[in-house]
mmCIF file of C-alpha atoms in Angstrom:
data_model
loop_
_atom_site.group_PDB
_atom_site.id
_atom_site.type_symbol
_atom_site.label_atom_id
_atom_site.label_comp_id
_atom_site.label_asym_id
_atom_site.label_seq_id
_atom_site.Cartn_x
_atom_site.Cartn_y
_atom_site.Cartn_z
ATOM 1 C CA UNK A 1 4.825 60.541 -66.335
ATOM 2 C CA UNK A 2 8.135 61.745 -64.940
ATOM 3 C CA UNK A 3 10.658 58.906 -64.397
ATOM 4 C CA UNK A 4 12.990 58.610 -61.385
ATOM 5 C CA UNK A 5 16.651 58.783 -62.012
ATOM 6 C CA UNK A 6 18.546 55.433 -61.823
ATOM 7 C CA UNK A 7 20.361 56.525 -58.620
ATOM 8 C CA UNK A 8 17.101 57.475 -56.865
ATOM 9 C CA UNK A 9 15.476 54.204 -57.912
ATOM 10 C CA UNK A 10 18.312 52.190 -56.322
ATOM 11 C CA UNK A 11 17.991 54.194 -53.082
ATOM 12 C CA UNK A 12 14.242 53.467 -52.838
ATOM 13 C CA UNK A 13 14.823 49.735 -53.332
ATOM 14 C CA UNK A 14 17.448 49.684 -50.554
ATOM 15 C CA UNK A 15 15.070 51.438 -48.109
ATOM 16 C CA UNK A 16 12.287 48.923 -48.917
ATOM 17 C CA UNK A 17 14.570 45.952 -48.197
ATOM 18 C CA UNK A 18 15.699 47.425 -44.847
ATOM 19 C CA UNK A 19 12.082 48.090 -43.774
ATOM 20 C CA UNK A 20 11.038 44.500 -44.548
ATOM 21 C CA UNK A 21 13.988 43.112 -42.560
ATOM 22 C CA UNK A 22 13.052 45.157 -39.442
ATOM 23 C CA UNK A 23 9.462 43.947 -39.559
ATOM 24 C CA UNK A 24 10.432 40.219 -39.465
ATOM 25 C CA UNK A 25 9.565 38.523 -36.149
ATOM 26 C CA UNK A 26 11.231 35.569 -34.467
ATOM 27 C CA UNK A 27 8.964 32.756 -33.167
ATOM 28 C CA UNK A 28 9.531 31.807 -29.473
ATOM 29 C CA UNK A 29 11.456 28.623 -28.844
ATOM 30 C CA UNK A 30 9.323 25.608 -28.043
ATOM 31 C CA UNK A 31 9.838 24.148 -24.536
ATOM 32 C CA UNK A 32 10.088 20.425 -23.983
ATOM 33 C CA UNK A 33 7.100 19.589 -21.781
ATOM 34 C CA UNK A 34 8.421 16.075 -21.303
ATOM 35 C CA UNK A 35 11.294 17.449 -19.193
ATOM 36 C CA UNK A 36 8.910 18.851 -16.563
ATOM 37 C CA UNK A 37 8.517 16.502 -13.557
ATOM 38 C CA UNK A 38 5.305 16.348 -11.551
ATOM 39 C CA UNK A 39 4.671 15.038 -8.021
ATOM 40 C CA UNK A 40 0.903 14.755 -7.867
ATOM 41 C CA UNK A 41 0.607 13.911 -4.181
ATOM 42 C CA UNK A 42 2.785 10.813 -4.319
ATOM 43 C CA UNK A 43 5.267 12.135 -1.761
ATOM 44 C CA UNK A 44 2.546 13.194 0.694
ATOM 45 C CA UNK A 45 0.806 9.835 0.443
ATOM 46 C CA UNK A 46 4.035 7.935 1.134
ATOM 47 C CA UNK A 47 4.841 10.211 4.062
ATOM 48 C CA UNK A 48 1.361 9.675 5.507
ATOM 49 C CA UNK A 49 1.677 5.896 5.323
ATOM 50 C CA UNK A 50 5.097 6.001 6.976
ATOM 51 C CA UNK A 51 3.831 8.290 9.746
ATOM 52 C CA UNK A 52 0.960 5.981 10.586
ATOM 53 C CA UNK A 53 3.000 2.785 10.390
ATOM 54 C CA UNK A 54 5.715 3.943 12.786
ATOM 55 C CA UNK A 55 3.190 4.553 15.586
ATOM 56 C CA UNK A 56 0.555 1.889 14.913
ATOM 57 C CA UNK A 57 0.674 -1.051 17.328
ATOM 58 C CA UNK A 58 3.025 0.642 19.785
ATOM 59 C CA UNK A 59 2.556 1.373 23.486
ATOM 60 C CA UNK A 60 4.200 4.243 25.393
ATOM 61 C CA UNK A 61 4.606 5.035 29.089
ATOM 62 C CA UNK A 62 4.265 8.769 29.730
ATOM 63 C CA UNK A 63 7.142 10.204 31.781
ATOM 64 C CA UNK A 64 6.479 13.956 31.689
ATOM 65 C CA UNK A 65 3.369 16.102 31.197
ATOM 66 C CA UNK A 66 4.137 19.761 30.479
ATOM 67 C CA UNK A 67 7.517 19.489 32.198
ATOM 68 C CA UNK A 68 6.184 17.677 35.290
ATOM 69 C CA UNK A 69 7.267 14.102 35.981
ATOM 70 C CA UNK A 70 4.358 11.678 36.294
ATOM 71 C CA UNK A 71 3.428 10.634 39.806
ATOM 72 C CA UNK A 72 2.539 7.411 41.604
ATOM 73 C CA UNK A 73 3.026 3.924 40.168
ATOM 74 C CA UNK A 74 5.133 3.254 37.063
ATOM 75 C CA UNK A 75 3.165 3.306 33.805
ATOM 76 C CA UNK A 76 0.219 4.998 35.473
ATOM 77 C CA UNK A 77 -0.152 7.163 32.363
ATOM 78 C CA UNK A 78 0.134 5.421 29.002
ATOM 79 C CA UNK A 79 -0.742 5.797 25.333
ATOM 80 C CA UNK A 80 -1.497 2.902 22.990
ATOM 81 C CA UNK A 81 -1.595 3.510 19.235
ATOM 82 C CA UNK A 82 -3.762 0.702 17.913
ATOM 83 C CA UNK A 83 -4.468 -0.264 14.316
ATOM 84 C CA UNK A 84 -6.698 1.849 12.055
ATOM 85 C CA UNK A 85 -6.163 5.063 14.005
ATOM 86 C CA UNK A 86 -7.594 3.880 17.321
ATOM 87 C CA UNK A 87 -6.139 5.288 20.554
ATOM 88 C CA UNK A 88 -6.276 3.761 24.039
ATOM 89 C CA UNK A 89 -4.404 4.115 27.292
ATOM 90 C CA UNK A 90 -4.357 4.998 30.964
ATOM 91 C CA UNK A 91 -5.075 8.668 31.670
ATOM 92 C CA UNK A 92 -3.539 8.120 35.170
ATOM 93 C CA UNK A 93 -6.610 6.844 37.002
ATOM 94 C CA UNK A 94 -9.134 6.019 34.285
ATOM 95 C CA UNK A 95 -8.896 4.106 31.018
ATOM 96 C CA UNK A 96 -9.421 6.248 27.928
ATOM 97 C CA UNK A 97 -10.291 5.529 24.313
ATOM 98 C CA UNK A 98 -10.183 7.728 21.242
ATOM 99 C CA UNK A 99 -8.655 8.226 17.804
ATOM 100 C CA UNK A 100 -5.459 9.632 16.304
ATOM 101 C CA UNK A 101 -4.852 10.935 12.793
ATOM 102 C CA UNK A 102 -1.629 11.738 10.980
ATOM 103 C CA UNK A 103 -1.571 15.084 9.162
ATOM 104 C CA UNK A 104 -0.490 15.916 5.627
ATOM 105 C CA UNK A 105 2.984 17.082 6.668
ATOM 106 C CA UNK A 106 5.598 14.863 8.265
ATOM 107 C CA UNK A 107 5.238 14.819 12.049
ATOM 108 C CA UNK A 108 1.712 16.261 12.189
ATOM 109 C CA UNK A 109 -0.788 14.419 14.398
ATOM 110 C CA UNK A 110 -4.116 15.116 16.097
ATOM 111 C CA UNK A 111 -6.017 13.313 18.837
ATOM 112 C CA UNK A 112 -9.746 12.975 19.405
ATOM 113 C CA UNK A 113 -10.707 11.592 22.807
ATOM 114 C CA UNK A 114 -13.754 9.376 23.253
ATOM 115 C CA UNK A 115 -14.825 7.184 26.174
ATOM 116 C CA UNK A 116 -13.386 7.354 29.689
ATOM 117 C CA UNK A 117 -14.054 5.202 32.736
ATOM 118 C CA UNK A 118 -15.255 7.043 35.841
ATOM 119 C CA UNK A 119 -13.180 5.740 38.733
ATOM 120 C CA UNK A 120 -11.986 7.924 41.599
ATOM 121 C CA UNK A 121 -8.314 7.818 42.624
ATOM 122 C CA UNK A 122 -5.892 9.714 44.833
ATOM 123 C CA UNK A 123 -5.906 13.471 44.379
ATOM 124 C CA UNK A 124 -2.469 13.687 42.745
ATOM 125 C CA UNK A 125 -3.467 11.076 40.150
ATOM 126 C CA UNK A 126 -6.712 12.886 39.414
ATOM 127 C CA UNK A 127 -4.840 16.196 38.978
ATOM 128 C CA UNK A 128 -2.333 14.532 36.653
ATOM 129 C CA UNK A 129 -5.144 12.941 34.668
ATOM 130 C CA UNK A 130 -6.857 16.318 34.264
ATOM 131 C CA UNK A 131 -3.671 17.918 32.855
ATOM 132 C CA UNK A 132 -3.138 15.036 30.406
ATOM 133 C CA UNK A 133 -6.735 15.034 29.144
ATOM 134 C CA UNK A 134 -6.599 18.814 28.639
ATOM 135 C CA UNK A 135 -3.371 18.611 26.617
ATOM 136 C CA UNK A 136 -4.073 15.657 24.323
ATOM 137 C CA UNK A 137 -6.784 17.341 22.178
ATOM 138 C CA UNK A 138 -4.371 20.253 21.595
ATOM 139 C CA UNK A 139 -1.454 18.133 20.325
ATOM 140 C CA UNK A 140 -0.424 19.106 16.784
ATOM 141 C CA UNK A 141 2.918 17.352 16.201
ATOM 142 C CA UNK A 142 5.170 14.515 17.323
ATOM 143 C CA UNK A 143 8.791 13.415 17.131
ATOM 144 C CA UNK A 144 9.732 9.750 17.482
ATOM 145 C CA UNK A 145 13.406 9.374 18.352
ATOM 146 C CA UNK A 146 14.229 5.728 18.934
ATOM 147 C CA UNK A 147 12.522 4.722 22.174
ATOM 148 C CA UNK A 148 11.345 8.265 22.990
ATOM 149 C CA UNK A 149 8.177 9.989 21.798
ATOM 150 C CA UNK A 150 7.586 13.741 22.147
ATOM 151 C CA UNK A 151 4.091 15.141 21.595
ATOM 152 C CA UNK A 152 3.785 18.914 21.272
ATOM 153 C CA UNK A 153 0.966 21.459 21.248
ATOM 154 C CA UNK A 154 0.854 24.600 19.115
ATOM 155 C CA UNK A 155 2.006 26.641 22.134
ATOM 156 C CA UNK A 156 4.971 24.254 22.628
ATOM 157 C CA UNK A 157 3.768 22.340 25.670
ATOM 158 C CA UNK A 158 5.035 18.768 25.555
ATOM 159 C CA UNK A 159 4.282 15.218 26.641
ATOM 160 C CA UNK A 160 7.318 12.920 26.829
ATOM 161 C CA UNK A 161 6.954 9.129 26.718
ATOM 162 C CA UNK A 162 9.153 6.039 26.394
ATOM 163 C CA UNK A 163 8.285 2.942 24.427
ATOM 164 C CA UNK A 164 7.054 -0.062 26.381
ATOM 165 C CA UNK A 165 8.498 -3.514 25.836
ATOM 166 C CA UNK A 166 5.150 -5.270 25.636
ATOM 167 C CA UNK A 167 3.541 -5.058 22.212
ATOM 168 C CA UNK A 168 -0.224 -5.145 21.758
ATOM 169 C CA UNK A 169 -1.733 -8.584 21.251
ATOM 170 C CA UNK A 170 -3.998 -8.403 18.221
ATOM 171 C CA UNK A 171 -6.338 -11.098 19.529
ATOM 172 C CA UNK A 172 -6.909 -9.608 23.007
ATOM 173 C CA UNK A 173 -6.111 -5.900 22.757
ATOM 174 C CA UNK A 174 -7.940 -3.314 20.730
ATOM 175 C CA UNK A 175 -11.581 -3.483 21.753
ATOM 176 C CA UNK A 176 -13.979 -4.010 24.621
ATOM 177 C CA UNK A 177 -15.067 -7.571 25.462
ATOM 178 C CA UNK A 178 -18.730 -7.847 26.461
ATOM 179 C CA UNK A 179 -19.441 -10.743 28.831
ATOM 180 C CA UNK A 180 -22.121 -13.199 27.741
ATOM 181 C CA UNK A 181 -21.868 -15.910 30.419
ATOM 182 C CA UNK A 182 -20.243 -16.388 33.841
ATOM 183 C CA UNK A 183 -19.607 -20.002 34.834
ATOM 184 C CA UNK A 184 -22.230 -21.182 32.330
ATOM 185 C CA UNK A 185 -24.903 -18.713 33.418
ATOM 186 C CA UNK A 186 -25.975 -16.025 30.974
ATOM 187 C CA UNK A 187 -25.493 -12.490 32.243
ATOM 188 C CA UNK A 188 -28.489 -10.435 33.278
ATOM 189 C CA UNK A 189 -30.302 -8.578 30.509
ATOM 190 C CA UNK A 190 -28.770 -5.165 29.771
ATOM 191 C CA UNK A 191 -25.915 -5.966 32.122
ATOM 192 C CA UNK A 192 -22.885 -3.695 31.632
ATOM 193 C CA UNK A 193 -20.390 -6.497 32.381
ATOM 194 C CA UNK A 194 -17.343 -6.007 30.140
ATOM 195 C CA UNK A 195 -13.568 -5.713 30.229
ATOM 196 C CA UNK A 196 -10.650 -4.459 28.153
ATOM 197 C CA UNK A 197 -7.066 -5.681 27.781
ATOM 198 C CA UNK A 198 -4.623 -2.792 27.264
ATOM 199 C CA UNK A 199 -1.343 -3.075 25.400
ATOM 200 C CA UNK A 200 0.592 -2.103 28.538
ATOM 201 C CA UNK A 201 -0.618 -5.121 30.533
ATOM 202 C CA UNK A 202 -3.440 -3.256 32.250
ATOM 203 C CA UNK A 203 -6.933 -4.716 32.697
ATOM 204 C CA UNK A 204 -10.046 -2.618 33.209
ATOM 205 C CA UNK A 205 -13.767 -3.110 33.001
ATOM 206 C CA UNK A 206 -17.212 -3.149 34.558
ATOM 207 C CA UNK A 207 -17.918 -6.113 36.801
ATOM 208 C CA UNK A 208 -21.703 -5.532 36.502
ATOM 209 C CA UNK A 209 -21.974 -2.974 39.264
ATOM 210 C CA UNK A 210 -18.443 -1.764 40.056
ATOM 211 C CA UNK A 211 -15.601 -0.679 37.837
ATOM 212 C CA UNK A 212 -12.425 -2.712 38.189
ATOM 213 C CA UNK A 213 -8.765 -2.231 37.393
ATOM 214 C CA UNK A 214 -5.860 -4.625 37.436
ATOM 215 C CA UNK A 215 -3.154 -6.261 35.328
ATOM 216 C CA UNK A 216 -2.775 -9.359 33.162
ATOM 217 C CA UNK A 217 0.069 -11.544 31.945
ATOM 218 C CA UNK A 218 -0.114 -13.626 28.772
ATOM 219 C CA UNK A 219 2.258 -16.270 27.491
ATOM 220 C CA UNK A 220 2.650 -17.624 23.958
ATOM 221 C CA UNK A 221 1.268 -21.042 24.941
ATOM 222 C CA UNK A 222 -2.182 -19.683 25.825
ATOM 223 C CA UNK A 223 -1.611 -19.184 29.550
ATOM 224 C CA UNK A 224 -3.256 -16.098 31.003
ATOM 225 C CA UNK A 225 -3.388 -14.733 34.533
ATOM 226 C CA UNK A 226 -5.371 -11.770 35.834
ATOM 227 C CA UNK A 227 -4.645 -9.768 38.961
ATOM 228 C CA UNK A 228 -7.335 -7.379 40.151
ATOM 229 C CA UNK A 229 -6.410 -4.152 41.891
ATOM 230 C CA UNK A 230 -8.806 -1.396 42.886
ATOM 231 C CA UNK A 231 -12.570 -1.460 42.415
ATOM 232 C CA UNK A 232 -15.253 1.090 43.044
ATOM 233 C CA UNK A 233 -17.626 0.529 45.987
ATOM 234 C CA UNK A 234 -21.015 1.261 44.511
ATOM 235 C CA UNK A 235 -24.249 -0.360 45.665
ATOM 236 C CA UNK A 236 -26.504 -1.862 42.993
ATOM 237 C CA UNK A 237 -29.554 -4.162 42.829
ATOM 238 C CA UNK A 238 -28.873 -7.506 44.549
ATOM 239 C CA UNK A 239 -28.777 -9.545 41.331
ATOM 240 C CA UNK A 240 -26.134 -7.274 39.833
ATOM 241 C CA UNK A 241 -24.107 -7.424 43.049
ATOM 242 C CA UNK A 242 -24.131 -11.238 42.946
ATOM 243 C CA UNK A 243 -23.116 -11.303 39.287
ATOM 244 C CA UNK A 244 -20.366 -8.789 40.027
ATOM 245 C CA UNK A 245 -18.961 -10.982 42.819
ATOM 246 C CA UNK A 246 -19.105 -14.167 40.718
ATOM 247 C CA UNK A 247 -17.138 -12.484 37.954
ATOM 248 C CA UNK A 248 -14.480 -11.097 40.299
ATOM 249 C CA UNK A 249 -14.029 -14.495 41.974
ATOM 250 C CA UNK A 250 -13.394 -16.212 38.615
ATOM 251 C CA UNK A 251 -11.127 -13.475 37.307
ATOM 252 C CA UNK A 252 -8.722 -13.986 40.202
ATOM 253 C CA UNK A 253 -8.383 -17.684 39.241
ATOM 254 C CA UNK A 254 -8.115 -17.427 35.436
ATOM 255 C CA UNK A 255 -5.235 -19.502 34.085
ATOM 256 C CA UNK A 256 -5.900 -19.727 30.355
ATOM 257 C CA UNK A 257 -7.946 -18.513 27.405
ATOM 258 C CA UNK A 258 -9.054 -19.398 23.889
ATOM 259 C CA UNK A 259 -10.834 -17.647 21.015
ATOM 260 C CA UNK A 260 -12.979 -19.729 18.648
ATOM 261 C CA UNK A 261 -13.751 -19.149 14.959
ATOM 262 C CA UNK A 262 -16.864 -17.169 15.875
ATOM 263 C CA UNK A 263 -14.769 -14.681 17.859
ATOM 264 C CA UNK A 264 -15.914 -15.857 21.297
ATOM 265 C CA UNK A 265 -13.294 -15.435 24.015
ATOM 266 C CA UNK A 266 -13.344 -18.030 26.802
ATOM 267 C CA UNK A 267 -11.408 -17.457 30.020
ATOM 268 C CA UNK A 268 -10.841 -20.655 32.024
ATOM 269 C CA UNK A 269 -9.713 -21.561 35.537
ATOM 270 C CA UNK A 270 -7.898 -24.703 36.649
ATOM 271 C CA UNK A 271 -11.098 -26.012 38.242
ATOM 272 C CA UNK A 272 -13.074 -25.656 34.990
ATOM 273 C CA UNK A 273 -14.998 -22.415 35.570
ATOM 274 C CA UNK A 274 -15.338 -20.109 32.587
ATOM 275 C CA UNK A 275 -16.215 -16.600 31.479
ATOM 276 C CA UNK A 276 -17.248 -16.122 27.849
ATOM 277 C CA UNK A 277 -17.268 -12.783 26.027
ATOM 278 C CA UNK A 278 -17.188 -11.295 22.558
ATOM 279 C CA UNK A 279 -16.671 -7.928 20.875
ATOM 280 C CA UNK A 280 -19.652 -6.145 19.355
#
């Protein structure tokens, strides 16, 4: 076999070393996974709790609806954000109930309207009520700036409201009271007699035949006074009409109240007459 010359042998060895060096690969640097921070929903959850808490248990008097100042008596249109996402208020003529829910992003809110009383009022109040009830289900966001609340729809229509001094009373406000007895006499079977205390000092209900509206004042020492305003003028069976009148007569004279451990509310007058009711 023919041998390579020493010089050629050295050249081959050099080429082999260079080829091996070019084929060597460098492993990628390992990243430190511990330096990566995650926010698995914690921020959104905190924001949601803050959004709910700043509105819950507040009452607002509506001042403008889509750029138009509210009409008639002060606080004719109100919104009450109750606990656990419950909504109440005065639509302008009728009492309304519903729900509100805070969205995932800061400032997002939606409303779902539920029950509404069916009283008739002056035309301008009814028109105002119609505009408010049409706008509320379309609200998508809110801004709370001190004592002012701005609700806005997706097409940038707004409802402006100011906070009301009176805070909801947890023991009276927040649900409908169904009457069980009037001056010791049980109400008629399937009677619709009931009433609701609103956070803005408004009173509304069903006397048995006619719907009623009015106001109430409560003091810390258990004193309570009711002042009835307008009522409907419907005609009903005689027994319901009598029950309706008995209730209205006592309401005008109520001077105090108490709630026992069973959740029964008792309204009392100075001459010892009572109305008892409870939530269902």
